[in-house]
Amino acid sequence: MKINCLSCGHTIDLDDAYSDYEGQVKCYTCSALLEIKLEDFCIKAVRFVKTTRGAAE
Ligand SMILES: [Zn+2]
């Protein structure tokens, strides 16, 4: 399944292991950190945690 990054809008590909998942995923494109909640392949919540783009770390 796919979700859209809230920071850059790029599609993030999630494999079937994420069918029931609550936690953080990282956007490959902009390195933003998203907190997601998935139930039965449905997106229940997507929250932007932070972006690491341009950060000192
Ligand atoms: Zn992104």
Tab-separated table of C-alpha atoms and ligand atoms in Angstrom:
chain	number	residue	atom	x	y	z
A	1	MET	CA	0.000	0.000	0.000
A	2	LYS	CA	1.040	3.590	-0.397
A	3	ILE	CA	0.773	6.755	1.609
A	4	ASN	CA	1.685	10.269	0.628
A	5	CYS	CA	4.396	12.106	2.481
A	6	LEU	CA	2.914	15.119	4.235
A	7	SER	CA	6.113	17.038	3.719
A	8	CYS	CA	7.012	16.556	0.060
A	9	GLY	CA	3.956	14.755	-1.318
A	10	HIS	CA	6.036	11.858	-2.601
A	11	THR	CA	4.518	8.409	-2.418
A	12	ILE	CA	5.924	6.137	0.264
A	13	ASP	CA	5.662	2.435	-0.519
A	14	LEU	CA	4.776	0.183	2.381
A	15	ASP	CA	4.836	-3.575	2.065
A	16	ASP	CA	2.266	-5.984	3.461
A	17	ALA	CA	4.000	-6.053	6.805
A	18	TYR	CA	2.435	-2.652	7.390
A	19	SER	CA	-1.155	-3.855	7.026
A	20	ASP	CA	-1.620	-3.380	10.751
A	21	TYR	CA	0.935	-0.942	12.033
A	22	GLU	CA	1.257	2.001	14.347
A	23	GLY	CA	4.499	3.873	14.439
A	24	GLN	CA	6.896	5.974	12.494
A	25	VAL	CA	8.027	5.714	8.918
A	26	LYS	CA	10.618	7.771	7.134
A	27	CYS	CA	10.131	9.308	3.718
A	28	TYR	CA	12.890	8.112	1.401
A	29	THR	CA	12.723	11.306	-0.600
A	30	CYS	CA	12.879	14.114	1.938
A	31	SER	CA	13.694	12.147	5.123
A	32	ALA	CA	10.619	13.507	6.865
A	33	LEU	CA	9.382	11.434	9.768
A	34	LEU	CA	5.719	10.486	9.705
A	35	GLU	CA	3.723	8.770	12.416
A	36	ILE	CA	1.129	6.499	10.868
A	37	LYS	CA	-1.613	4.224	12.069
A	38	LEU	CA	-2.883	1.470	9.788
A	39	GLU	CA	-5.600	-1.087	10.339
A	40	ASP	CA	-6.442	-3.773	7.792
A	41	PHE	CA	-4.665	-1.851	5.014
A	42	CYS	CA	-6.643	1.283	5.812
A	43	ILE	CA	-4.947	4.482	6.840
A	44	LYS	CA	-6.431	5.620	10.128
A	45	ALA	CA	-4.041	8.441	10.843
A	46	VAL	CA	-1.001	10.134	9.375
A	47	ARG	CA	0.809	12.711	11.435
A	48	PHE	CA	3.835	14.715	10.491
A	49	VAL	CA	6.542	14.338	13.120
A	50	LYS	CA	9.453	16.284	11.744
A	51	THR	CA	11.613	16.831	8.754
A	52	THR	CA	15.303	16.192	8.806
A	53	ARG	CA	15.967	18.014	5.581
A	54	GLY	CA	18.588	20.655	6.130
A	55	ALA	CA	18.901	19.795	9.780
A	56	ALA	CA	22.303	19.680	11.396
A	57	GLU	CA	21.865	16.037	12.320
B	1	ZN	ZN	8.806	13.354	1.876
